[in-house]
Every structure is written in structure tokens, then in C-alpha cells.
PDB file of C-alpha atoms and ligand atoms in Angstrom:
ATOM      1  CA  UNK W  21     -22.941 -14.532   5.654  1.00  0.00           C
ATOM      2  CA  UNK W  22     -20.510 -12.403   7.661  1.00  0.00           C
ATOM      3  CA  UNK W  23     -16.783 -12.297   8.742  1.00  0.00           C
ATOM      4  CA  UNK W  24     -14.142 -12.303  12.015  1.00  0.00           C
ATOM      5  CA  UNK W  25     -11.310 -11.094  12.233  1.00  0.00           C
ATOM      6  CA  UNK W  26      -8.573 -13.484  14.012  1.00  0.00           C
ATOM      7  CA  UNK W  27      -5.376 -14.320  14.527  1.00  0.00           C
ATOM      8  CA  UNK W  28      -3.696 -17.121  12.830  1.00  0.00           C
ATOM      9  CA  UNK W  29      -3.932 -20.641  14.333  1.00  0.00           C
ATOM     10  CA  UNK W  30      -3.267 -24.244  13.894  1.00  0.00           C
ATOM     11  CA  UNK W  31      -7.507 -24.568  13.448  1.00  0.00           C
ATOM     12  CA  UNK W  32      -7.353 -22.379  10.435  1.00  0.00           C
ATOM     13  CA  UNK W  33      -3.977 -23.345   8.736  1.00  0.00           C
ATOM     14  CA  UNK W  34      -5.484 -26.532   6.814  1.00  0.00           C
ATOM     15  CA  UNK W  35      -7.984 -23.961   5.026  1.00  0.00           C
ATOM     16  CA  UNK W  36      -4.744 -21.135   4.781  1.00  0.00           C
ATOM     17  CA  UNK W  37      -2.733 -24.176   3.128  1.00  0.00           C
ATOM     18  CA  UNK W  38      -5.780 -24.909   0.209  1.00  0.00           C
ATOM     19  CA  UNK W  39      -5.407 -21.253  -0.203  1.00  0.00           C
ATOM     20  CA  UNK W  40      -1.786 -21.544  -1.827  1.00  0.00           C
ATOM     21  CA  UNK W  41      -2.990 -24.653  -4.290  1.00  0.00           C
ATOM     22  CA  UNK W  42      -4.920 -21.885  -5.637  1.00  0.00           C
ATOM     23  CA  UNK W  43      -2.635 -19.741  -7.339  1.00  0.00           C
ATOM     24  CA  UNK W  44       0.019 -17.083  -6.215  1.00  0.00           C
ATOM     25  CA  UNK W  45      -0.983 -15.836  -2.975  1.00  0.00           C
ATOM     26  CA  UNK W  46       0.123 -12.245  -2.594  1.00  0.00           C
ATOM     27  CA  UNK W  47      -0.317 -12.071   1.006  1.00  0.00           C
ATOM     28  CA  UNK W  48       0.531  -7.690   1.697  1.00  0.00           C
ATOM     29  CA  UNK W  49       3.119  -8.434   4.893  1.00  0.00           C
ATOM     30  CA  UNK W  50       6.101  -6.981   3.533  1.00  0.00           C
ATOM     31  CA  UNK W  51       7.763 -10.788   3.286  1.00  0.00           C
ATOM     32  CA  UNK W  52       7.201 -11.284   6.531  1.00  0.00           C
ATOM     33  CA  UNK W  53       5.899 -14.827   6.901  1.00  0.00           C
ATOM     34  CA  UNK W  54       5.880 -15.542   3.270  1.00  0.00           C
ATOM     35  CA  UNK W  55       7.062 -19.410   3.795  1.00  0.00           C
ATOM     36  CA  UNK W  56       6.663 -22.018   1.094  1.00  0.00           C
ATOM     37  CA  UNK W  57       4.499 -24.286   1.500  1.00  0.00           C
ATOM     38  CA  UNK W  58       6.498 -27.356   1.972  1.00  0.00           C
ATOM     39  CA  UNK W  59       8.409 -25.303   4.651  1.00  0.00           C
ATOM     40  CA  UNK W  60       5.352 -24.808   6.563  1.00  0.00           C
ATOM     41  CA  UNK W  61       3.863 -28.246   6.601  1.00  0.00           C
ATOM     42  CA  UNK W  62       7.148 -29.176   7.560  1.00  0.00           C
ATOM     43  CA  UNK W  63       7.340 -27.272  10.561  1.00  0.00           C
ATOM     44  CA  UNK W  64       3.285 -25.431  11.560  1.00  0.00           C
ATOM     45  CA  UNK W  65       3.633 -24.271  14.342  1.00  0.00           C
ATOM     46  CA  UNK W  66       6.568 -22.535  14.083  1.00  0.00           C
ATOM     47  CA  UNK W  67       4.863 -20.717  11.356  1.00  0.00           C
ATOM     48  CA  UNK W  68       1.753 -19.704  13.692  1.00  0.00           C
ATOM     49  CA  UNK W  69       4.249 -18.929  16.158  1.00  0.00           C
ATOM     50  CA  UNK W  70       6.038 -16.435  13.519  1.00  0.00           C
ATOM     51  CA  UNK W  71       2.875 -15.189  12.311  1.00  0.00           C
ATOM     52  CA  UNK W  72       1.891 -14.151  16.311  1.00  0.00           C
ATOM     53  CA  UNK W  73       5.124 -12.761  16.744  1.00  0.00           C
ATOM     54  CA  UNK W  74       4.707  -9.108  17.754  1.00  0.00           C
ATOM     55  CA  UNK W  75       8.802  -8.772  17.291  1.00  0.00           C
ATOM     56  CA  UNK W  76       9.947  -6.296  15.002  1.00  0.00           C
ATOM     57  CA  UNK W  77      10.955  -7.722  12.146  1.00  0.00           C
ATOM     58  CA  UNK W  78      13.608  -6.263   8.923  1.00  0.00           C
ATOM     59  CA  UNK W  79      12.613  -5.747   5.297  1.00  0.00           C
ATOM     60  CA  UNK W  80      15.739  -5.452   2.221  1.00  0.00           C
ATOM     61  CA  UNK W  81      15.277  -3.172  -0.547  1.00  0.00           C
ATOM     62  CA  UNK W  82      17.748  -2.138  -2.587  1.00  0.00           C
ATOM     63  CA  UNK W  83      21.116  -3.477   0.070  1.00  0.00           C
ATOM     64  CA  UNK W  84      18.953  -1.168   2.774  1.00  0.00           C
ATOM     65  CA  UNK W  85      16.927  -2.841   5.815  1.00  0.00           C
ATOM     66  CA  UNK W  86      13.704  -0.993   6.932  1.00  0.00           C
ATOM     67  CA  UNK W  87      12.208  -2.308  10.522  1.00  0.00           C
ATOM     68  CA  UNK W  88       8.626  -2.610  10.955  1.00  0.00           C
ATOM     69  CA  UNK W  89       8.216  -2.130  15.034  1.00  0.00           C
ATOM     70  CA  UNK W  90       5.151  -2.250  15.677  1.00  0.00           C
ATOM     71  CA  UNK W  91       2.806  -5.042  13.693  1.00  0.00           C
ATOM     72  CA  UNK W  92       0.056  -7.594  13.876  1.00  0.00           C
ATOM     73  CA  UNK W  93      -1.057  -9.999  11.537  1.00  0.00           C
ATOM     74  CA  UNK W  94      -4.780 -11.120  11.264  1.00  0.00           C
ATOM     75  CA  UNK W  95      -6.744 -13.258   9.492  1.00  0.00           C
ATOM     76  CA  UNK W  96     -10.010 -12.990   7.477  1.00  0.00           C
ATOM     77  CA  UNK W  97     -12.660 -15.946   8.260  1.00  0.00           C
ATOM     78  CA  UNK W  98     -16.033 -17.344   7.465  1.00  0.00           C
ATOM     79  CA  UNK W  99     -17.679 -16.417  10.686  1.00  0.00           C
ATOM     80  CA  UNK W 100     -17.665 -19.070  13.031  1.00  0.00           C
ATOM     81  CA  UNK W 101     -16.189 -21.651  10.812  1.00  0.00           C
ATOM     82  CA  UNK W 102     -12.187 -22.554  10.200  1.00  0.00           C
ATOM     83  CA  UNK W 103     -12.305 -21.399   6.367  1.00  0.00           C
ATOM     84  CA  UNK W 104      -9.637 -18.758   5.649  1.00  0.00           C
ATOM     85  CA  UNK W 105     -10.853 -16.068   3.227  1.00  0.00           C
ATOM     86  CA  UNK W 106      -7.495 -13.392   3.158  1.00  0.00           C
ATOM     87  CA  UNK W 107      -5.157 -11.587   5.726  1.00  0.00           C
ATOM     88  CA  UNK W 108      -4.784  -7.912   7.142  1.00  0.00           C
ATOM     89  CA  UNK W 109      -1.844  -7.195   7.952  1.00  0.00           C
ATOM     90  CA  UNK W 110      -1.797  -3.956   9.834  1.00  0.00           C
ATOM     91  CA  UNK W 111       1.755  -2.056  10.231  1.00  0.00           C
ATOM     92  CA  UNK W 112       1.510   0.363  13.616  1.00  0.00           C
ATOM     93  CA  UNK W 113       5.235   1.878  13.492  1.00  0.00           C
ATOM     94  CA  UNK W 114       8.721   1.263  12.037  1.00  0.00           C
ATOM     95  CA  UNK W 115      11.162   2.434   9.745  1.00  0.00           C
ATOM     96  CA  UNK W 116       9.596   6.084   8.425  1.00  0.00           C
ATOM     97  CA  UNK W 117      10.514   5.777   5.156  1.00  0.00           C
ATOM     98  CA  UNK W 118       9.326   2.230   4.657  1.00  0.00           C
ATOM     99  CA  UNK W 119       5.932   2.724   6.510  1.00  0.00           C
ATOM    100  CA  UNK W 120       5.195   6.432   6.078  1.00  0.00           C
ATOM    101  CA  UNK W 121       6.043   6.893   2.118  1.00  0.00           C
ATOM    102  CA  UNK W 122       6.473   2.970   0.617  1.00  0.00           C
ATOM    103  CA  UNK W 123       3.976   0.677   2.885  1.00  0.00           C
ATOM    104  CA  UNK W 124       1.762   2.534   4.959  1.00  0.00           C
ATOM    105  CA  UNK W 125      -0.776   1.263   7.766  1.00  0.00           C
ATOM    106  CA  UNK W 126      -2.405  -1.609   5.669  1.00  0.00           C
ATOM    107  CA  UNK W 127      -2.234  -4.608   3.098  1.00  0.00           C
ATOM    108  CA  UNK W 128      -4.828  -7.460   2.418  1.00  0.00           C
ATOM    109  CA  UNK W 129      -5.243  -9.845   0.431  1.00  0.00           C
ATOM    110  CA  UNK W 130      -8.452 -12.238  -0.826  1.00  0.00           C
ATOM    111  CA  UNK W 131      -6.999 -16.260  -0.980  1.00  0.00           C
ATOM    112  CA  UNK W 132      -6.767 -16.820  -4.621  1.00  0.00           C
ATOM    113  CA  UNK W 133      -9.555 -18.612  -5.356  1.00  0.00           C
ATOM    114  CA  UNK W 134     -11.954 -16.035  -4.072  1.00  0.00           C
ATOM    115  CA  UNK W 135     -10.636 -12.821  -5.626  1.00  0.00           C
ATOM    116  CA  UNK W 136     -12.710 -10.287  -7.401  1.00  0.00           C
ATOM    117  CA  UNK W 137     -16.287 -11.853  -5.625  1.00  0.00           C
ATOM    118  CA  UNK W 138     -16.347  -9.364  -3.605  1.00  0.00           C
ATOM    119  CA  UNK W 139     -15.102 -11.011  -0.825  1.00  0.00           C
ATOM    120  CA  UNK W 140     -12.714  -7.743  -0.301  1.00  0.00           C
ATOM    121  CA  UNK W 141     -15.957  -5.351   0.010  1.00  0.00           C
ATOM    122  CA  UNK W 142     -18.051  -7.573   2.205  1.00  0.00           C
ATOM    123  CA  UNK W 143     -15.114  -8.568   4.652  1.00  0.00           C
ATOM    124  CA  UNK W 144     -13.662  -5.059   5.235  1.00  0.00           C
ATOM    125  CA  UNK W 145     -17.209  -3.469   5.388  1.00  0.00           C
ATOM    126  CA  UNK W 146     -17.258  -5.840   8.353  1.00  0.00           C
ATOM    127  CA  UNK W 147     -14.384  -5.654   9.952  1.00  0.00           C
ATOM    128  CA  UNK W 148     -13.885  -1.987   9.378  1.00  0.00           C
ATOM    129  CA  UNK W 149     -14.628  -0.870  13.192  1.00  0.00           C
ATOM    130  CA  UNK W 150     -12.552  -3.317  14.634  1.00  0.00           C
ATOM    131  CA  UNK W 151      -9.190  -2.117  12.099  1.00  0.00           C
ATOM    132  CA  UNK W 152      -9.912   0.816  13.561  1.00  0.00           C
ATOM    133  CA  UNK W 153     -10.274   0.308  17.025  1.00  0.00           C
ATOM    134  CA  UNK W 154      -7.027  -1.679  16.929  1.00  0.00           C
ATOM    135  CA  UNK W 155      -5.625   1.228  15.048  1.00  0.00           C
ATOM    136  CA  UNK W 156      -6.861   3.861  17.650  1.00  0.00           C
ATOM    137  CA  UNK W 157      -5.860   1.309  20.702  1.00  0.00           C
ATOM    138  CA  UNK W 158      -1.893   2.437  19.213  1.00  0.00           C
ATOM    139  CA  UNK W 159      -2.355   6.475  18.504  1.00  0.00           C
ATOM    140  CA  UNK W 160      -3.038   6.040  14.901  1.00  0.00           C
ATOM    141  CA  UNK W 161      -6.027   9.246  14.387  1.00  0.00           C
ATOM    142  CA  UNK W 162      -6.237   7.620  10.263  1.00  0.00           C
ATOM    143  CA  UNK W 163      -4.789   5.490   8.182  1.00  0.00           C
ATOM    144  CA  UNK W 164      -3.112   5.430   5.090  1.00  0.00           C
ATOM    145  CA  UNK W 165      -2.901   2.188   2.243  1.00  0.00           C
ATOM    146  CA  UNK W 166      -1.138   2.229  -1.121  1.00  0.00           C
ATOM    147  CA  UNK W 167      -1.744  -0.130  -3.495  1.00  0.00           C
ATOM    148  CA  UNK W 168       0.530  -0.107  -7.222  1.00  0.00           C
ATOM    149  CA  UNK W 169      -1.164   2.400  -9.770  1.00  0.00           C
ATOM    150  CA  UNK W 170      -2.322  -0.804 -11.983  1.00  0.00           C
ATOM    151  CA  UNK W 171      -4.064  -2.794  -9.198  1.00  0.00           C
ATOM    152  CA  UNK W 172      -7.445  -1.301  -9.999  1.00  0.00           C
ATOM    153  CA  UNK W 173      -9.322  -3.597  -7.106  1.00  0.00           C
ATOM    154  CA  UNK W 174      -7.220  -2.281  -4.680  1.00  0.00           C
ATOM    155  CA  UNK W 175      -7.655   1.857  -5.160  1.00  0.00           C
ATOM    156  CA  UNK W 176     -11.716   0.523  -6.040  1.00  0.00           C
ATOM    157  CA  UNK W 177     -11.832  -1.094  -2.035  1.00  0.00           C
ATOM    158  CA  UNK W 178     -10.011   1.943  -0.345  1.00  0.00           C
ATOM    159  CA  UNK W 179     -12.548   3.864  -2.340  1.00  0.00           C
ATOM    160  CA  UNK W 180     -15.661   1.933  -1.267  1.00  0.00           C
ATOM    161  CA  UNK W 181     -14.721   2.360   2.240  1.00  0.00           C
ATOM    162  CA  UNK W 182     -13.575   6.617   1.998  1.00  0.00           C
ATOM    163  CA  UNK W 183     -10.298   6.990   1.636  1.00  0.00           C
ATOM    164  CA  UNK W 184      -9.343  10.305  -0.038  1.00  0.00           C
ATOM    165  CA  UNK W 185      -6.612   9.383  -2.682  1.00  0.00           C
ATOM    166  CA  UNK W 186      -3.813  12.182  -1.986  1.00  0.00           C
ATOM    167  CA  UNK W 187      -1.099  11.393  -4.258  1.00  0.00           C
ATOM    168  CA  UNK W 188       0.258   9.362  -7.121  1.00  0.00           C
ATOM    169  CA  UNK W 189       4.424   8.931  -6.519  1.00  0.00           C
ATOM    170  CA  UNK W 190       7.090   6.906  -7.840  1.00  0.00           C
ATOM    171  CA  UNK W 191       7.589   3.647  -6.128  1.00  0.00           C
ATOM    172  CA  UNK W 192      11.625   3.251  -5.595  1.00  0.00           C
ATOM    173  CA  UNK W 193      11.145   0.374  -3.588  1.00  0.00           C
ATOM    174  CA  UNK W 194       8.631  -1.785  -4.949  1.00  0.00           C
ATOM    175  CA  UNK W 195       9.022  -0.448  -8.349  1.00  0.00           C
ATOM    176  CA  UNK W 196       6.270   1.480 -10.612  1.00  0.00           C
ATOM    177  CA  UNK W 197       3.905   3.827  -9.016  1.00  0.00           C
ATOM    178  CA  UNK W 198       1.530   4.262  -6.304  1.00  0.00           C
ATOM    179  CA  UNK W 199      -1.058   5.119  -5.866  1.00  0.00           C
ATOM    180  CA  UNK W 200      -1.826   6.780  -1.616  1.00  0.00           C
ATOM    181  CA  UNK W 201      -4.950   6.246  -0.061  1.00  0.00           C
ATOM    182  CA  UNK W 202      -6.059   8.048   3.107  1.00  0.00           C
ATOM    183  CA  UNK W 203      -8.954   7.329   5.795  1.00  0.00           C
ATOM    184  CA  UNK W 204      -9.157  10.081   8.820  1.00  0.00           C
ATOM    185  CA  UNK W 205     -11.221   8.606  11.556  1.00  0.00           C
TER     186      UNK W 205
HETATM  187  C1  COA J  10      -7.375  -5.909  -3.516  1.00  0.00           C
HETATM  188  C2  COA J  10      -7.780  -7.645  -2.590  1.00  0.00           C
HETATM  189  C3  COA J  10      -7.558  -7.355  -1.765  1.00  0.00           C
HETATM  190  C4  COA J  10      -9.372  -6.621  -3.282  1.00  0.00           C
HETATM  191  O1  COA J  10     -10.453  -8.152  -3.284  1.00  0.00           O
HETATM  192  P1  COA J  10     -11.561  -8.315  -3.686  1.00  0.00           P
HETATM  193  O2  COA J  10     -12.118  -9.584  -2.663  1.00  0.00           O
HETATM  194  O3  COA J  10     -10.940  -9.575  -5.090  1.00  0.00           O
HETATM  195  O4  COA J  10     -12.549  -7.642  -4.330  1.00  0.00           O
HETATM  196  P2  COA J  10     -13.832  -7.371  -4.461  1.00  0.00           P
HETATM  197  O5  COA J  10     -14.311  -8.519  -5.577  1.00  0.00           O
HETATM  198  O6  COA J  10     -14.071  -6.813  -3.237  1.00  0.00           O
HETATM  199  O7  COA J  10     -13.818  -5.975  -5.095  1.00  0.00           O
HETATM  200  C5  COA J  10     -13.385  -5.200  -4.920  1.00  0.00           C
HETATM  201  C6  COA J  10     -13.519  -3.711  -6.220  1.00  0.00           C
HETATM  202  O8  COA J  10     -12.663  -4.118  -7.176  1.00  0.00           O
HETATM  203  C7  COA J  10     -12.871  -4.520  -8.026  1.00  0.00           C
HETATM  204  N1  COA J  10     -12.848  -5.626  -8.840  1.00  0.00           N
HETATM  205  C8  COA J  10     -12.321  -6.403  -8.189  1.00  0.00           C
HETATM  206  N2  COA J  10     -10.783  -7.480  -8.681  1.00  0.00           N
HETATM  207  C9  COA J  10     -11.033  -6.833 -10.131  1.00  0.00           C
HETATM  208  C10 COA J  10     -10.002  -6.956 -11.195  1.00  0.00           C
HETATM  209  N3  COA J  10      -9.133  -7.950 -11.288  1.00  0.00           N
HETATM  210  N4  COA J  10      -9.803  -5.601 -12.552  1.00  0.00           N
HETATM  211  C11 COA J  10     -10.594  -4.699 -11.730  1.00  0.00           C
HETATM  212  N5  COA J  10     -11.204  -4.564 -10.852  1.00  0.00           N
HETATM  213  C12 COA J  10     -11.562  -5.653 -10.012  1.00  0.00           C
HETATM  214  C13 COA J  10     -14.473  -4.401  -8.288  1.00  0.00           C
HETATM  215  O9  COA J  10     -15.332  -4.472  -9.458  1.00  0.00           O
HETATM  216  C14 COA J  10     -14.901  -3.981  -6.962  1.00  0.00           C
HETATM  217  O10 COA J  10     -15.153  -2.471  -7.715  1.00  0.00           O
HETATM  218  P3  COA J  10     -16.485  -1.545  -7.781  1.00  0.00           P
HETATM  219  O11 COA J  10     -17.097  -2.254  -6.727  1.00  0.00           O
HETATM  220  O12 COA J  10     -15.872  -0.716  -8.409  1.00  0.00           O
HETATM  221  O13 COA J  10     -16.763  -2.724  -8.971  1.00  0.00           O
HETATM  222  C15 COA J  10      -7.798  -8.273  -3.964  1.00  0.00           C
HETATM  223  O14 COA J  10      -7.672  -8.433  -5.821  1.00  0.00           O
HETATM  224  C16 COA J  10      -6.151  -9.047  -3.726  1.00  0.00           C
HETATM  225  O15 COA J  10      -6.188  -9.490  -2.709  1.00  0.00           O
HETATM  226  N6  COA J  10      -5.352  -9.275  -4.392  1.00  0.00           N
HETATM  227  C17 COA J  10      -4.062  -8.785  -4.482  1.00  0.00           C
HETATM  228  C18 COA J  10      -3.094  -8.421  -2.517  1.00  0.00           C
HETATM  229  C19 COA J  10      -3.131  -7.261  -3.763  1.00  0.00           C
HETATM  230  O16 COA J  10      -3.365  -6.118  -4.404  1.00  0.00           O
HETATM  231  N7  COA J  10      -3.963  -6.331  -2.348  1.00  0.00           N
HETATM  232  C20 COA J  10      -3.888  -5.020  -2.212  1.00  0.00           C
HETATM  233  C21 COA J  10      -2.688  -3.998  -1.973  1.00  0.00           C
HETATM  234  S1  COA J  10      -2.439  -3.904  -0.209  1.00  0.00           S
END
């Protein structure tokens, strides 16, 4: 069984929509494209266009505005099918405090019905080379990722792929304490 990273598309949208029926889908996209299912169904083309739009987007926390200027969203699929398995949100550049303190370069989410079944580990194993290549094309020489300190699945996943623990920090934007990991290419 193998996996691909693809751009969000109308072809895969039905599988994405069925994933939303499996439970709360916590897509680590900093709110970008967090539309309710009804809104997506009413405007599927608008939704796909938004997900693929490279224009900067802004998030607001504690009345401060933070912009992500270079980013892309990729969907994980089962190779050769239109089955949606999860998301990889890449943030290559943006507001320093947001990018370099709290959100960093990469956010990943597996669809609710497939959590804790090894999909995270297996799909990253297949897709890591492509993530590295896409990052290096944009001038990155390392990737940093963070998770809430209670998120064992995320911290285990990062450790599996050679991310080194850097720091536990107070997460003033999203709450609680975060763990920061770094992978040097
Ligand atoms: C983080 C995430 C992508 C991992 O994907 P996954 O397919 O659920 O994880 P896997 O089944 O591949 O397991 C990865 C590791 O986490 C552990 N794990 C998975 N779910 C777990 C859970 N609920 N509690 C504790 N550990 C868990 C696994 O045992 C494995 O570790 P091990 O190999 O040391 O035993 C997934 O849990 C997810 O989408 N979470 C919601 C969004 C999120 O928090 N994203 C990360 C923040 S950027």
C-alpha cells in the first residue's frame, strides 16, 4: 500500500466530505479553509480554489493579526485512488512570531476514521522526500514542527522521522505548552 501527496481537487472532494462525517477533523491549517461541510457542499469549486490559492492569508489571535505569506496545502491520498487520507499544511514564510515561535513549517492531520492506525507514520515515510524537496526549493534547510505537549501521537510521529526535541515553551497563541522539534536536511 502506498500514498501520494496531491493538490486538493474536486475529484477527491467527495472522500474529503465523507471524512468530515467521521468526527471532528482537526486540520492543522491555522484556520485556512476551515469551512463547515454545508458551506463546502454549497460552493465546492470556491472551496477547492481557496485551498489552492497561494495568496497570503491572515489569522487573528488575541486581537493581533499574523500573516502567512508562502504556504501550500497538500492532501494525502491512497496512491492511484481518489481516497482522502489526510492533510499536510506547509508554511514556508510569514510573520516571524507566528511562524518561528508557534506554528512553524508543517502541520499534519489524518482523517478522523483512520487515526492511530499507522497512517501517519506510513504516509510520512512515503512522502518525506517530497516534503523535503518542496521545502528546499523554497530555500529552507531545516523543518521545525510543534505540537501541544499533550499530543503524544504528534510528538511520536516527529521522533520517528528524526526530528530532534528542541524546547518546551508556553504557547501564548494557542494555549497550554508546546513542544518544538527540528529536522535538519
Ligand atoms: C498526529 C497524527 C497526524 C498522527 O497520525 P496517526 O495516523 O494517528 O498516528 P500513527 O497511527 O501513525 O501513530 C504515530 C505514533 O503515535 C502514537 N499514537 C497514535 N495515536 C495515539 C494516541 N491517540 N495516543 C497516544 N499515542 C498515539 C502511535 O502509537 C505511534 O507511536 P509509536 O510508533 O511510538 O507507537 C494524527 O494523530 C492526527 O491527525 N491528529 C490530529 C491533528 C494533529 O494533532 N496533528 C499534529 C499537530 S501538527
